XYZ file of C-alpha atoms in Angstrom:
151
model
C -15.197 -2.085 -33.171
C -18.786 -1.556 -34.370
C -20.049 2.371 -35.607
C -21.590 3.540 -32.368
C -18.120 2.849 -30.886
C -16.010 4.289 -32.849
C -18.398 7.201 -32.443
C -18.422 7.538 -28.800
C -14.642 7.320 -28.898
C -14.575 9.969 -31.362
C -16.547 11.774 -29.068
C -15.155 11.070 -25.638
C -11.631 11.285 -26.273
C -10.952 15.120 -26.939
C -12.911 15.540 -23.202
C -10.548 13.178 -21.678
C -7.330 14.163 -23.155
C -8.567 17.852 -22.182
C -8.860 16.369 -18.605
C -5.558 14.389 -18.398
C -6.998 11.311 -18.242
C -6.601 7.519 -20.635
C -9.259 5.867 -21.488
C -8.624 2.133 -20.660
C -11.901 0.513 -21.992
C -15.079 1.267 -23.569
C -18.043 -1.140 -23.182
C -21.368 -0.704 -24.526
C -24.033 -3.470 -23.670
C -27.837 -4.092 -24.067
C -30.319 -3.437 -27.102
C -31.327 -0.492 -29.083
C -33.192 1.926 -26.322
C -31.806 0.001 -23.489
C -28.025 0.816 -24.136
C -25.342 0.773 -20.698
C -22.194 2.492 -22.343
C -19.594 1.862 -19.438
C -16.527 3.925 -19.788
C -13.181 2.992 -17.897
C -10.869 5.901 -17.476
C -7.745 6.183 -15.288
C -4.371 8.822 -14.500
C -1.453 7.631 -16.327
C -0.243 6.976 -13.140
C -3.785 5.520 -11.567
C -5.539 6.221 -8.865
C -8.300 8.088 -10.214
C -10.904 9.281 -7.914
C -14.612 8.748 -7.522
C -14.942 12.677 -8.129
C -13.375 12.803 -10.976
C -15.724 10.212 -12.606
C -18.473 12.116 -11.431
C -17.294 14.601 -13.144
C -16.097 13.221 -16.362
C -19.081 11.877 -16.158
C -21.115 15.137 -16.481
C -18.845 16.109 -19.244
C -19.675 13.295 -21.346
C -23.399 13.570 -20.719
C -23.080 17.012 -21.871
C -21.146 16.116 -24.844
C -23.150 13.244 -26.048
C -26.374 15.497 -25.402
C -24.937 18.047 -27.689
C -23.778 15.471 -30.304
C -27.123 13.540 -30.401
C -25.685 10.156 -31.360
C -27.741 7.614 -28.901
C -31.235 7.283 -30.235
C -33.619 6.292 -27.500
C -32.265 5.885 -23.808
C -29.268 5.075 -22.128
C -27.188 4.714 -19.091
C -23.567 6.307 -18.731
C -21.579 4.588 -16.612
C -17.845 6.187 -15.724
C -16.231 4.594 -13.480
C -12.084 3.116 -12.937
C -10.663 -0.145 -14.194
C -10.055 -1.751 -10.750
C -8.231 -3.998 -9.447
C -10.232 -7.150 -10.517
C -10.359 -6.005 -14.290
C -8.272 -8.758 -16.567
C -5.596 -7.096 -18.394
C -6.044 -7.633 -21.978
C -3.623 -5.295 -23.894
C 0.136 -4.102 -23.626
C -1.322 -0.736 -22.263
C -2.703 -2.978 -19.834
C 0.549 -4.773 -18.567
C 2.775 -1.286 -18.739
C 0.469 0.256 -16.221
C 0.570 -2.792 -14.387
C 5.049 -2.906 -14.033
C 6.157 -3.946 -10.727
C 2.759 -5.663 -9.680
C 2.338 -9.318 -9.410
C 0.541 -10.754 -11.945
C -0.955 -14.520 -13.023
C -0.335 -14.577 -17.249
C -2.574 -17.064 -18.941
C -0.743 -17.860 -22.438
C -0.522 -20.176 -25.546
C 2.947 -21.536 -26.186
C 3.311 -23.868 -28.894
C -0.738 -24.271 -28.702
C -0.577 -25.422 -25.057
C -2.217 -23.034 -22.597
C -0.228 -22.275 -19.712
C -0.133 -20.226 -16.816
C 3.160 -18.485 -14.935
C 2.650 -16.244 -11.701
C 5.512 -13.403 -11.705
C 6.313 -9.565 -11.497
C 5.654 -7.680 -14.688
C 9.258 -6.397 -15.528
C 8.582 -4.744 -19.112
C 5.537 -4.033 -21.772
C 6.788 -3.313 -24.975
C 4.704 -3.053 -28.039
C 5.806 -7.152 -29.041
C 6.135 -8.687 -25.636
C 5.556 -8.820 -21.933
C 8.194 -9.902 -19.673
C 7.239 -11.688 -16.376
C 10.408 -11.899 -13.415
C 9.311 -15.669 -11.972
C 11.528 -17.124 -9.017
C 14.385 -18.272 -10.917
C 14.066 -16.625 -14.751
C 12.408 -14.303 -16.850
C 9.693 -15.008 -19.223
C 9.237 -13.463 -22.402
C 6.161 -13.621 -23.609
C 5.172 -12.612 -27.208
C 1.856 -10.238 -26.674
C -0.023 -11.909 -29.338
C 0.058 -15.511 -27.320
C -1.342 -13.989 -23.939
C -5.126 -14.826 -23.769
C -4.981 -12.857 -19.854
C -3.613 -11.706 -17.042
C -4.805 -10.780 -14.030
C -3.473 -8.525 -11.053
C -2.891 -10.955 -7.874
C -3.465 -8.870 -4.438
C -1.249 -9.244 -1.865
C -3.807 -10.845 0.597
């Protein structure tokens, strides 16, 4: 995590505990006075609404305007995870239990690639229901997973 992140998080993350929301990813892309800071934010439970990013939105723009940390311009964007974002860490897979998932993994060096239900997300491994067994997999051998939709 470079300084200007760690910064914004500072920054953003009393707002969105205040407004009972998790932030799931923090993004910042482009060049010195051409910065897109992309913010993902979600319920605990999902299903966050385009109102409330508008919203949060406006809260953050006040708070960075106060704080004064981005030198030059920028462009806020606030927006959910969706559907088609990979999941990349175990807070990823526990909001995900119960959805079908495809799990990209290392085991003994070999990539492979199971399609299952995410049973559990602990902080060590993610376990995957298959057809006929249960996969454990340690978290620090998944590369990605990604939500499969039912159509």
């Amino acid at each position: 995590m470079d300084y200007l992140e760690e910064q914004l998080r500072e920054l953003l993350l009393p707002v969105i505990k205040e407004e009972g929301v998790e932030l799931i990813d923090l993004e910042i892309r482009g060049h010195a006075n051409r910065l897109v800071i992309r913010v993902f934010v979600d319920y605990p439970s999902g299903g966050i609404t385009i109102d409330k990013c508008v919203e949060l939105s406006r809260l953050f723009l006040d708070r960075l305007d106060v704080e004064d940390v981005i030198s030059g311009n920028y462009r806020l964007e606030v927006s959910s995870p969706g559907v088609d974002r990979p999941l990349k860490t175990i807070f990823d897979f526990s909001r995900n239990i119960g959805k079908k998932v495809r799990v990209i993994y290392f085991d003994d060096e070999v990539e492979k690639v199971i399609e299952g239900t995410i049973l559990k997300a602990q902080q060590e491994e993610v376990q995957i229901k298959m057809a006929q067994e249960i996969k454990k997999i340690p978290v620090e051998k998944i590369r990605s997973g990604k939500i499969l939709l039912p159509w």
